[in-house]
């Protein structure tokens, strides 16, 4: 991406042809800079049509993030979110954890049009196309220690689930501890990183990646079955959807701060894709447990009935799969 890539792409948002000359004039850059700005966007999942004598046309429908639009849709306590929108960064989680160490306040939000080093758990990659997802992080300060926060990724999942189901995504389910699935395809992921003292206070950086329109070129880089909102029939206004998620997060995090995960437990279990299913759980040391999912507990632990009895597992580094 060059410093002008997003500026040029924003002018192309209307899906009409724009000549290199007109774009250059508007942005006060040369036609060569316009061409360079668009040189690598295909690799980021966008299709551009270039026709001699007419100019450039963006074929991929994209709605760019707009501070005004997002703020305009925020309501209630979420109005105090401090919003930082960037064109490109390595990882919004990394950025916010650094900002937290430098004293950034609770409710700081960083959202990127494109992440070059988006992360999942255990250093795995999170892939998205330019402008085709919501990839963002929220910084939240808790008085309590990390033990109190063991159900946080589950509560955040409930916030996302509520927003998506209100938009008609009835088949969206949760997967312990940190994913949203649609018919067993991965739609969104949550990555929570903590810093602080054992007894508190704790800073949580809550990273969320939600697929809106995942280009085939990007999909091909992902090593598990995935899905996006367009595929499941939800054509969301990206800015309004983002604001709605922030409003619900504010709501959920407010409750979680005082009561923990317990108030969300019933809702979570009802939406668990693997409830009552036979599953295999892999530990970081590759040891595996098989059993039947009984549900999650008030602290977010997953209860599984194994051959040797009922066992509770805590999230973080564990991988859950259907058995068989
Ligand atoms: P596990 O495989 O242990 O169940 P997980 O699926 O929850 O873990 P995370 O570590 O949370 O995985 O997320 C990283 C993984 O998500 C990647 O290894 C990849 O398989 C998948 N992934 C990467 N990008 C996307 C995306 N845009 N949409 C859906 N899944 C993705």
mmCIF file of C-alpha atoms and ligand atoms in Angstrom:
data_model
loop_
_atom_site.group_PDB
_atom_site.id
_atom_site.type_symbol
_atom_site.label_atom_id
_atom_site.label_comp_id
_atom_site.label_asym_id
_atom_site.label_seq_id
_atom_site.Cartn_x
_atom_site.Cartn_y
_atom_site.Cartn_z
ATOM 1 C CA UNK A 1 0.000 0.000 0.000
ATOM 2 C CA UNK A 2 1.327 3.473 -0.766
ATOM 3 C CA UNK A 3 0.392 6.518 1.324
ATOM 4 C CA UNK A 4 -2.212 7.333 -1.348
ATOM 5 C CA UNK A 5 -3.836 3.916 -1.769
ATOM 6 C CA UNK A 6 -6.749 4.496 0.558
ATOM 7 C CA UNK A 7 -7.274 8.076 -0.647
ATOM 8 C CA UNK A 8 -7.583 6.812 -4.218
ATOM 9 C CA UNK A 9 -9.778 3.865 -3.237
ATOM 10 C CA UNK A 10 -12.128 6.141 -1.322
ATOM 11 C CA UNK A 11 -12.706 8.123 -4.506
ATOM 12 C CA UNK A 12 -13.578 4.843 -6.244
ATOM 13 C CA UNK A 13 -16.113 3.805 -3.611
ATOM 14 C CA UNK A 14 -19.017 4.823 -5.882
ATOM 15 C CA UNK A 15 -18.190 2.005 -8.332
ATOM 16 C CA UNK A 16 -18.003 4.468 -11.274
ATOM 17 C CA UNK A 17 -15.101 5.063 -13.653
ATOM 18 C CA UNK A 18 -12.626 7.759 -12.597
ATOM 19 C CA UNK A 19 -9.786 8.788 -14.868
ATOM 20 C CA UNK A 20 -6.246 8.745 -13.514
ATOM 21 C CA UNK A 21 -6.054 12.400 -14.410
ATOM 22 C CA UNK A 22 -9.174 13.355 -12.471
ATOM 23 C CA UNK A 23 -8.068 11.353 -9.429
ATOM 24 C CA UNK A 24 -4.618 12.940 -9.608
ATOM 25 C CA UNK A 25 -6.132 16.407 -9.825
ATOM 26 C CA UNK A 26 -8.440 15.778 -6.884
ATOM 27 C CA UNK A 27 -5.654 14.457 -4.661
ATOM 28 C CA UNK A 28 -2.912 16.674 -6.049
ATOM 29 C CA UNK A 29 -0.721 13.743 -7.073
ATOM 30 C CA UNK A 30 0.636 12.549 -10.417
ATOM 31 C CA UNK A 31 -1.064 9.937 -12.604
ATOM 32 C CA UNK A 32 1.938 7.725 -11.914
ATOM 33 C CA UNK A 33 1.250 7.966 -8.186
ATOM 34 C CA UNK A 34 -2.385 7.010 -8.823
ATOM 35 C CA UNK A 35 -1.258 3.962 -10.768
ATOM 36 C CA UNK A 36 1.265 3.010 -8.061
ATOM 37 C CA UNK A 37 -1.366 3.473 -5.376
ATOM 38 C CA UNK A 38 -3.507 0.823 -7.036
ATOM 39 C CA UNK A 39 -0.693 -1.494 -8.097
ATOM 40 C CA UNK A 40 -1.052 -4.096 -5.341
ATOM 41 C CA UNK A 41 -4.659 -3.880 -4.266
ATOM 42 C CA UNK A 42 -5.553 -7.131 -6.051
ATOM 43 C CA UNK A 43 -3.297 -8.957 -3.583
ATOM 44 C CA UNK A 44 -5.379 -7.430 -0.822
ATOM 45 C CA UNK A 45 -8.551 -8.863 -2.341
ATOM 46 C CA UNK A 46 -9.894 -5.911 -4.364
ATOM 47 C CA UNK A 47 -10.669 -6.028 -8.087
ATOM 48 C CA UNK A 48 -10.030 -2.953 -10.167
ATOM 49 C CA UNK A 49 -11.017 -2.580 -13.804
ATOM 50 C CA UNK A 50 -8.715 -0.352 -15.836
ATOM 51 C CA UNK A 51 -10.001 0.736 -19.231
ATOM 52 C CA UNK A 52 -7.966 2.867 -21.567
ATOM 53 C CA UNK A 53 -9.599 6.270 -22.038
ATOM 54 C CA UNK A 54 -12.028 5.781 -19.145
ATOM 55 C CA UNK A 55 -9.828 5.152 -16.134
ATOM 56 C CA UNK A 56 -10.277 2.986 -13.057
ATOM 57 C CA UNK A 57 -13.346 1.350 -11.636
ATOM 58 C CA UNK A 58 -13.551 -0.550 -8.341
ATOM 59 C CA UNK A 59 -15.427 -3.792 -9.017
ATOM 60 C CA UNK A 60 -15.485 -5.049 -5.439
ATOM 61 C CA UNK A 61 -18.234 -3.306 -3.496
ATOM 62 C CA UNK A 62 -16.553 -1.740 -0.497
ATOM 63 C CA UNK A 63 -17.802 0.632 2.107
ATOM 64 C CA UNK A 64 -14.919 2.432 3.768
ATOM 65 C CA UNK A 65 -14.914 3.218 7.442
ATOM 66 C CA UNK A 66 -16.150 6.694 8.263
ATOM 67 C CA UNK A 67 -15.620 8.309 11.649
ATOM 68 C CA UNK A 68 -18.702 10.495 11.207
ATOM 69 C CA UNK A 69 -20.907 7.569 10.262
ATOM 70 C CA UNK A 70 -19.662 5.389 13.129
ATOM 71 C CA UNK A 71 -19.979 8.154 15.720
ATOM 72 C CA UNK A 72 -23.404 9.021 14.346
ATOM 73 C CA UNK A 73 -24.594 5.475 15.094
ATOM 74 C CA UNK A 74 -23.121 5.218 18.590
ATOM 75 C CA UNK A 75 -25.539 5.528 21.454
ATOM 76 C CA UNK A 76 -25.590 5.372 25.244
ATOM 77 C CA UNK A 77 -22.325 4.651 27.070
ATOM 78 C CA UNK A 78 -20.602 3.714 23.807
ATOM 79 C CA UNK A 79 -20.484 7.433 22.939
ATOM 80 C CA UNK A 80 -17.459 7.713 25.196
ATOM 81 C CA UNK A 81 -15.403 5.254 23.088
ATOM 82 C CA UNK A 82 -12.287 6.915 21.806
ATOM 83 C CA UNK A 83 -12.033 5.841 18.200
ATOM 84 C CA UNK A 84 -8.840 5.557 16.235
ATOM 85 C CA UNK A 85 -9.297 4.571 12.572
ATOM 86 C CA UNK A 86 -6.203 3.630 10.585
ATOM 87 C CA UNK A 87 -5.757 2.598 6.969
ATOM 88 C CA UNK A 88 -3.186 -0.072 7.683
ATOM 89 C CA UNK A 89 -1.350 -1.516 10.642
ATOM 90 C CA UNK A 90 0.321 -4.752 11.718
ATOM 91 C CA UNK A 91 -2.191 -5.756 14.380
ATOM 92 C CA UNK A 92 -4.682 -3.546 16.184
ATOM 93 C CA UNK A 93 -4.214 -5.742 19.284
ATOM 94 C CA UNK A 94 -0.473 -5.109 19.298
ATOM 95 C CA UNK A 95 -1.048 -1.372 18.838
ATOM 96 C CA UNK A 96 -3.566 -1.131 21.659
ATOM 97 C CA UNK A 97 -1.489 -3.190 24.087
ATOM 98 C CA UNK A 98 1.340 -0.767 23.487
ATOM 99 C CA UNK A 99 -1.032 2.168 23.936
ATOM 100 C CA UNK A 100 -2.264 0.565 27.179
ATOM 101 C CA UNK A 101 1.293 0.373 28.475
ATOM 102 C CA UNK A 102 1.582 4.079 27.738
ATOM 103 C CA UNK A 103 -1.571 4.808 29.749
ATOM 104 C CA UNK A 104 -4.356 4.770 27.158
ATOM 105 C CA UNK A 105 -7.754 4.842 28.901
ATOM 106 C CA UNK A 106 -10.419 2.177 29.033
ATOM 107 C CA UNK A 107 -12.762 2.200 26.020
ATOM 108 C CA UNK A 108 -10.006 3.074 23.535
ATOM 109 C CA UNK A 109 -10.789 1.502 20.171
ATOM 110 C CA UNK A 110 -8.499 0.948 17.203
ATOM 111 C CA UNK A 111 -9.877 -0.235 13.896
ATOM 112 C CA UNK A 112 -7.930 -0.864 10.691
ATOM 113 C CA UNK A 113 -8.994 -1.059 7.078
ATOM 114 C CA UNK A 114 -6.194 -3.580 6.627
ATOM 115 C CA UNK A 115 -3.952 -5.557 8.968
ATOM 116 C CA UNK A 116 -0.656 -6.858 7.661
ATOM 117 C CA UNK A 117 -0.023 -9.116 10.660
ATOM 118 C CA UNK A 118 -3.458 -9.931 12.018
ATOM 119 C CA UNK A 119 -3.153 -12.596 14.700
ATOM 120 C CA UNK A 120 -5.097 -15.506 16.113
ATOM 121 C CA UNK A 121 -4.101 -17.511 19.146
ATOM 122 C CA UNK A 122 -0.629 -19.028 19.477
ATOM 123 C CA UNK A 123 0.828 -16.732 16.837
ATOM 124 C CA UNK A 124 -1.462 -17.967 14.078
ATOM 125 C CA UNK A 125 -2.409 -15.594 11.285
ATOM 126 C CA UNK A 126 -5.723 -13.818 10.832
ATOM 127 C CA UNK A 127 -6.334 -13.023 7.161
ATOM 128 C CA UNK A 128 -8.630 -10.383 5.730
ATOM 129 C CA UNK A 129 -9.041 -8.446 2.532
ATOM 130 C CA UNK A 130 -8.735 -4.675 2.367
ATOM 131 C CA UNK A 131 -12.011 -3.151 3.515
ATOM 132 C CA UNK A 132 -13.744 -6.548 3.587
ATOM 133 C CA UNK A 133 -13.944 -7.105 7.309
ATOM 134 C CA UNK A 134 -14.202 -5.485 10.670
ATOM 135 C CA UNK A 135 -10.832 -5.936 12.344
ATOM 136 C CA UNK A 136 -10.535 -3.940 15.520
ATOM 137 C CA UNK A 137 -9.532 -3.974 19.163
ATOM 138 C CA UNK A 138 -11.046 -2.509 22.301
ATOM 139 C CA UNK A 139 -9.037 -1.724 25.396
ATOM 140 C CA UNK A 140 -10.869 -2.310 28.669
ATOM 141 C CA UNK A 141 -9.507 -1.831 32.179
ATOM 142 C CA UNK A 142 -10.786 -4.144 34.903
ATOM 143 C CA UNK A 143 -10.227 -3.779 38.656
ATOM 144 C CA UNK A 144 -10.058 -7.568 38.992
ATOM 145 C CA UNK A 145 -7.223 -9.974 38.166
ATOM 146 C CA UNK A 146 -6.900 -12.367 35.230
ATOM 147 C CA UNK A 147 -8.782 -15.163 37.070
ATOM 148 C CA UNK A 148 -11.954 -13.067 37.015
ATOM 149 C CA UNK A 149 -11.589 -12.603 33.264
ATOM 150 C CA UNK A 150 -11.545 -16.288 32.279
ATOM 151 C CA UNK A 151 -14.991 -15.979 30.684
ATOM 152 C CA UNK A 152 -14.305 -12.682 28.924
ATOM 153 C CA UNK A 153 -13.865 -14.075 25.397
ATOM 154 C CA UNK A 154 -17.174 -15.919 25.818
ATOM 155 C CA UNK A 155 -19.007 -12.774 26.920
ATOM 156 C CA UNK A 156 -17.574 -10.902 23.936
ATOM 157 C CA UNK A 157 -18.874 -13.724 21.737
ATOM 158 C CA UNK A 158 -22.339 -13.148 23.175
ATOM 159 C CA UNK A 159 -22.123 -9.447 22.262
ATOM 160 C CA UNK A 160 -21.287 -10.307 18.642
ATOM 161 C CA UNK A 161 -23.930 -12.999 18.513
ATOM 162 C CA UNK A 162 -26.652 -10.630 19.721
ATOM 163 C CA UNK A 163 -25.804 -8.057 17.063
ATOM 164 C CA UNK A 164 -25.700 -10.609 14.243
ATOM 165 C CA UNK A 165 -28.858 -12.404 15.281
ATOM 166 C CA UNK A 166 -30.705 -9.069 15.453
ATOM 167 C CA UNK A 167 -29.762 -8.767 11.786
ATOM 168 C CA UNK A 168 -31.297 -12.094 10.978
ATOM 169 C CA UNK A 169 -28.276 -14.392 11.256
ATOM 170 C CA UNK A 170 -30.230 -17.000 13.187
ATOM 171 C CA UNK A 171 -27.836 -19.833 12.327
ATOM 172 C CA UNK A 172 -24.791 -18.114 13.815
ATOM 173 C CA UNK A 173 -23.466 -20.106 16.756
ATOM 174 C CA UNK A 174 -20.604 -19.870 19.223
ATOM 175 C CA UNK A 175 -17.640 -22.179 19.501
ATOM 176 C CA UNK A 176 -15.770 -22.376 22.756
ATOM 177 C CA UNK A 177 -13.831 -20.389 23.630
ATOM 178 C CA UNK A 178 -13.511 -17.678 21.030
ATOM 179 C CA UNK A 179 -15.163 -18.193 17.641
ATOM 180 C CA UNK A 180 -18.422 -17.473 15.884
ATOM 181 C CA UNK A 181 -19.524 -20.084 13.369
ATOM 182 C CA UNK A 182 -22.216 -20.285 10.765
ATOM 183 C CA UNK A 183 -23.133 -23.893 9.980
ATOM 184 C CA UNK A 184 -19.699 -24.907 11.265
ATOM 185 C CA UNK A 185 -17.867 -22.416 9.056
ATOM 186 C CA UNK A 186 -15.826 -19.786 10.857
ATOM 187 C CA UNK A 187 -17.320 -16.302 10.595
ATOM 188 C CA UNK A 188 -15.478 -14.379 13.311
ATOM 189 C CA UNK A 189 -12.738 -14.790 15.866
ATOM 190 C CA UNK A 190 -11.922 -13.145 19.166
ATOM 191 C CA UNK A 191 -8.424 -12.742 20.580
ATOM 192 C CA UNK A 192 -8.073 -11.474 24.126
ATOM 193 C CA UNK A 193 -4.714 -10.429 25.507
ATOM 194 C CA UNK A 194 -4.237 -9.471 29.131
ATOM 195 C CA UNK A 195 -1.670 -7.552 31.079
ATOM 196 C CA UNK A 196 -1.605 -6.728 34.769
ATOM 197 C CA UNK A 197 -1.195 -8.099 38.287
ATOM 198 C CA UNK A 198 -2.608 -11.449 39.359
ATOM 199 C CA UNK A 199 -4.929 -9.742 41.856
ATOM 200 C CA UNK A 200 -5.708 -6.887 39.452
ATOM 201 C CA UNK A 201 -6.056 -4.393 38.012
ATOM 202 C CA UNK A 202 -5.927 -5.910 34.520
ATOM 203 C CA UNK A 203 -5.866 -4.414 31.071
ATOM 204 C CA UNK A 204 -7.688 -6.471 28.480
ATOM 205 C CA UNK A 205 -7.197 -5.894 24.789
ATOM 206 C CA UNK A 206 -10.131 -7.474 23.012
ATOM 207 C CA UNK A 207 -9.444 -8.145 19.351
ATOM 208 C CA UNK A 208 -12.250 -9.006 16.962
ATOM 209 C CA UNK A 209 -12.122 -10.083 13.334
ATOM 210 C CA UNK A 210 -15.473 -10.419 11.563
ATOM 211 C CA UNK A 211 -15.691 -11.379 7.883
ATOM 212 C CA UNK A 212 -18.010 -9.180 5.847
ATOM 213 C CA UNK A 213 -16.825 -10.035 2.349
ATOM 214 C CA UNK A 214 -13.893 -12.414 2.247
ATOM 215 C CA UNK A 215 -12.339 -12.488 -1.241
ATOM 216 C CA UNK A 216 -11.561 -15.939 -2.686
ATOM 217 C CA UNK A 217 -7.878 -15.061 -2.928
ATOM 218 C CA UNK A 218 -7.773 -14.462 0.834
ATOM 219 C CA UNK A 219 -10.000 -17.444 1.642
ATOM 220 C CA UNK A 220 -7.485 -19.675 -0.111
ATOM 221 C CA UNK A 221 -4.866 -18.689 2.480
ATOM 222 C CA UNK A 222 -6.979 -19.892 5.409
ATOM 223 C CA UNK A 223 -6.539 -23.475 6.582
ATOM 224 C CA UNK A 224 -10.089 -24.091 7.833
ATOM 225 C CA UNK A 225 -13.595 -23.645 6.352
ATOM 226 C CA UNK A 226 -14.684 -20.023 6.612
ATOM 227 C CA UNK A 227 -17.651 -17.854 5.730
ATOM 228 C CA UNK A 228 -18.557 -14.175 5.489
ATOM 229 C CA UNK A 229 -21.694 -12.123 6.133
ATOM 230 C CA UNK A 230 -22.447 -11.657 2.433
ATOM 231 C CA UNK A 231 -22.558 -15.433 1.956
ATOM 232 C CA UNK A 232 -25.071 -15.810 4.746
ATOM 233 C CA UNK A 233 -27.275 -13.120 3.258
ATOM 234 C CA UNK A 234 -26.418 -10.195 5.506
ATOM 235 C CA UNK A 235 -25.496 -7.088 3.515
ATOM 236 C CA UNK A 236 -24.616 -4.884 6.434
ATOM 237 C CA UNK A 237 -23.778 -1.207 6.387
ATOM 238 C CA UNK A 238 -20.208 -1.594 7.621
ATOM 239 C CA UNK A 239 -20.128 1.566 9.729
ATOM 240 C CA UNK A 240 -23.525 0.988 11.283
ATOM 241 C CA UNK A 241 -22.656 -2.633 12.038
ATOM 242 C CA UNK A 242 -19.409 -1.594 13.686
ATOM 243 C CA UNK A 243 -21.214 0.995 15.820
ATOM 244 C CA UNK A 244 -23.844 -1.581 16.809
ATOM 245 C CA UNK A 245 -21.090 -3.969 17.926
ATOM 246 C CA UNK A 246 -19.449 -1.233 19.996
ATOM 247 C CA UNK A 247 -22.774 -0.393 21.652
ATOM 248 C CA UNK A 248 -23.382 -4.061 22.539
ATOM 249 C CA UNK A 249 -19.794 -4.488 23.722
ATOM 250 C CA UNK A 250 -20.182 -1.499 26.021
ATOM 251 C CA UNK A 251 -23.319 -3.075 27.403
ATOM 252 C CA UNK A 252 -21.776 -6.536 27.866
ATOM 253 C CA UNK A 253 -18.461 -5.292 29.261
ATOM 254 C CA UNK A 254 -20.318 -3.085 31.728
ATOM 255 C CA UNK A 255 -22.212 -6.090 33.111
ATOM 256 C CA UNK A 256 -19.132 -8.315 32.960
ATOM 257 C CA UNK A 257 -17.058 -5.773 34.954
ATOM 258 C CA UNK A 258 -19.263 -6.232 37.984
ATOM 259 C CA UNK A 259 -20.812 -9.681 37.604
ATOM 260 C CA UNK A 260 -18.379 -11.639 35.432
ATOM 261 C CA UNK A 261 -19.557 -14.229 32.919
ATOM 262 C CA UNK A 262 -22.399 -15.764 34.966
ATOM 263 C CA UNK A 263 -25.211 -13.547 33.571
ATOM 264 C CA UNK A 264 -24.279 -14.610 30.011
ATOM 265 C CA UNK A 265 -23.890 -18.300 30.681
ATOM 266 C CA UNK A 266 -27.401 -19.452 29.699
ATOM 267 C CA UNK A 267 -27.366 -17.451 26.488
ATOM 268 C CA UNK A 268 -23.930 -18.816 25.662
ATOM 269 C CA UNK A 269 -24.836 -22.466 26.232
ATOM 270 C CA UNK A 270 -27.996 -22.082 24.149
ATOM 271 C CA UNK A 271 -25.889 -20.885 21.223
ATOM 272 C CA UNK A 272 -22.981 -23.331 21.531
ATOM 273 C CA UNK A 273 -22.430 -25.126 18.238
ATOM 274 C CA UNK A 274 -21.030 -28.165 20.105
ATOM 275 C CA UNK A 275 -23.483 -28.379 23.002
ATOM 276 C CA UNK A 276 -24.140 -32.050 23.887
ATOM 277 C CA UNK A 277 -21.811 -33.103 21.063
ATOM 278 C CA UNK A 278 -18.878 -35.519 21.210
ATOM 279 C CA UNK A 279 -15.713 -33.458 20.909
ATOM 280 C CA UNK A 280 -11.969 -33.749 21.017
ATOM 281 C CA UNK A 281 -10.006 -31.158 22.936
ATOM 282 C CA UNK A 282 -6.351 -30.690 22.173
ATOM 283 C CA UNK A 283 -3.981 -29.261 24.794
ATOM 284 C CA UNK A 284 -0.984 -27.076 23.939
ATOM 285 C CA UNK A 285 1.272 -30.126 24.579
ATOM 286 C CA UNK A 286 -0.850 -32.046 22.003
ATOM 287 C CA UNK A 287 -2.451 -34.292 24.647
ATOM 288 C CA UNK A 288 -6.103 -34.924 23.720
ATOM 289 C CA UNK A 289 -9.312 -35.508 25.627
ATOM 290 C CA UNK A 290 -12.535 -36.842 24.166
ATOM 291 C CA UNK A 291 -15.925 -36.490 25.668
ATOM 292 C CA UNK A 292 -19.398 -35.038 25.504
ATOM 293 C CA UNK A 293 -19.869 -31.303 25.969
ATOM 294 C CA UNK A 294 -21.976 -30.550 29.006
ATOM 295 C CA UNK A 295 -21.772 -26.773 28.714
ATOM 296 C CA UNK A 296 -19.833 -23.839 30.086
ATOM 297 C CA UNK A 297 -19.686 -22.901 33.739
ATOM 298 C CA UNK A 298 -20.081 -19.496 35.398
ATOM 299 C CA UNK A 299 -16.369 -18.858 34.977
ATOM 300 C CA UNK A 300 -16.364 -19.732 31.264
ATOM 301 C CA UNK A 301 -14.754 -23.155 31.752
ATOM 302 C CA UNK A 302 -15.944 -25.889 29.388
ATOM 303 C CA UNK A 303 -17.307 -28.984 31.118
ATOM 304 C CA UNK A 304 -16.801 -32.240 29.260
ATOM 305 C CA UNK A 305 -17.902 -35.667 30.353
ATOM 306 C CA UNK A 306 -14.878 -37.853 29.596
ATOM 307 C CA UNK A 307 -14.363 -41.566 30.196
ATOM 308 C CA UNK A 308 -12.755 -40.732 33.525
ATOM 309 C CA UNK A 309 -15.503 -38.365 34.641
ATOM 310 C CA UNK A 310 -16.453 -34.710 34.364
ATOM 311 C CA UNK A 311 -13.564 -32.377 33.570
ATOM 312 C CA UNK A 312 -13.397 -28.603 33.360
ATOM 313 C CA UNK A 313 -11.203 -26.875 30.833
ATOM 314 C CA UNK A 314 -10.145 -23.253 30.575
ATOM 315 C CA UNK A 315 -9.696 -21.483 27.250
ATOM 316 C CA UNK A 316 -6.599 -19.706 26.079
ATOM 317 C CA UNK A 317 -4.543 -22.299 24.299
ATOM 318 C CA UNK A 318 -6.969 -25.164 23.775
ATOM 319 C CA UNK A 319 -8.420 -26.353 20.454
ATOM 320 C CA UNK A 320 -11.897 -27.806 20.256
ATOM 321 C CA UNK A 321 -13.015 -30.067 17.396
ATOM 322 C CA UNK A 322 -15.978 -32.336 16.762
ATOM 323 C CA UNK A 323 -14.928 -35.930 17.471
ATOM 324 C CA UNK A 324 -14.946 -38.592 14.806
HETATM 325 P P1 LIG B 1 -8.452 -23.746 16.939
HETATM 326 O O1 LIG B 1 -7.988 -24.153 15.565
HETATM 327 O O2 LIG B 1 -7.465 -24.072 17.995
HETATM 328 O O3 LIG B 1 -9.835 -24.145 17.248
HETATM 329 P P2 LIG B 1 -9.271 -21.197 16.316
HETATM 330 O O4 LIG B 1 -9.963 -21.675 15.083
HETATM 331 O O5 LIG B 1 -10.090 -20.594 17.396
HETATM 332 O O6 LIG B 1 -8.409 -22.264 16.968
HETATM 333 P P3 LIG B 1 -7.564 -18.897 16.366
HETATM 334 O O7 LIG B 1 -6.172 -19.126 16.772
HETATM 335 O O8 LIG B 1 -8.469 -18.250 17.303
HETATM 336 O O9 LIG B 1 -8.144 -20.239 15.809
HETATM 337 O O10 LIG B 1 -7.565 -18.055 15.007
HETATM 338 C C1 LIG B 1 -6.591 -18.284 14.002
HETATM 339 C C2 LIG B 1 -7.100 -19.242 12.946
HETATM 340 O O11 LIG B 1 -8.273 -18.738 12.344
HETATM 341 C C3 LIG B 1 -6.150 -19.399 11.781
HETATM 342 O O12 LIG B 1 -5.191 -20.400 12.055
HETATM 343 C C4 LIG B 1 -7.046 -19.762 10.616
HETATM 344 O O13 LIG B 1 -7.314 -21.139 10.594
HETATM 345 C C5 LIG B 1 -8.326 -19.066 10.962
HETATM 346 N N1 LIG B 1 -8.522 -17.800 10.216
HETATM 347 C C6 LIG B 1 -7.614 -16.910 9.772
HETATM 348 N N2 LIG B 1 -8.202 -15.873 9.180
HETATM 349 C C7 LIG B 1 -9.545 -16.098 9.236
HETATM 350 C C8 LIG B 1 -10.684 -15.390 8.797
HETATM 351 N N3 LIG B 1 -10.618 -14.232 8.170
HETATM 352 N N4 LIG B 1 -11.884 -15.944 9.034
HETATM 353 C C9 LIG B 1 -12.012 -17.115 9.677
HETATM 354 N N5 LIG B 1 -10.963 -17.833 10.124
HETATM 355 C C10 LIG B 1 -9.739 -17.327 9.903
#
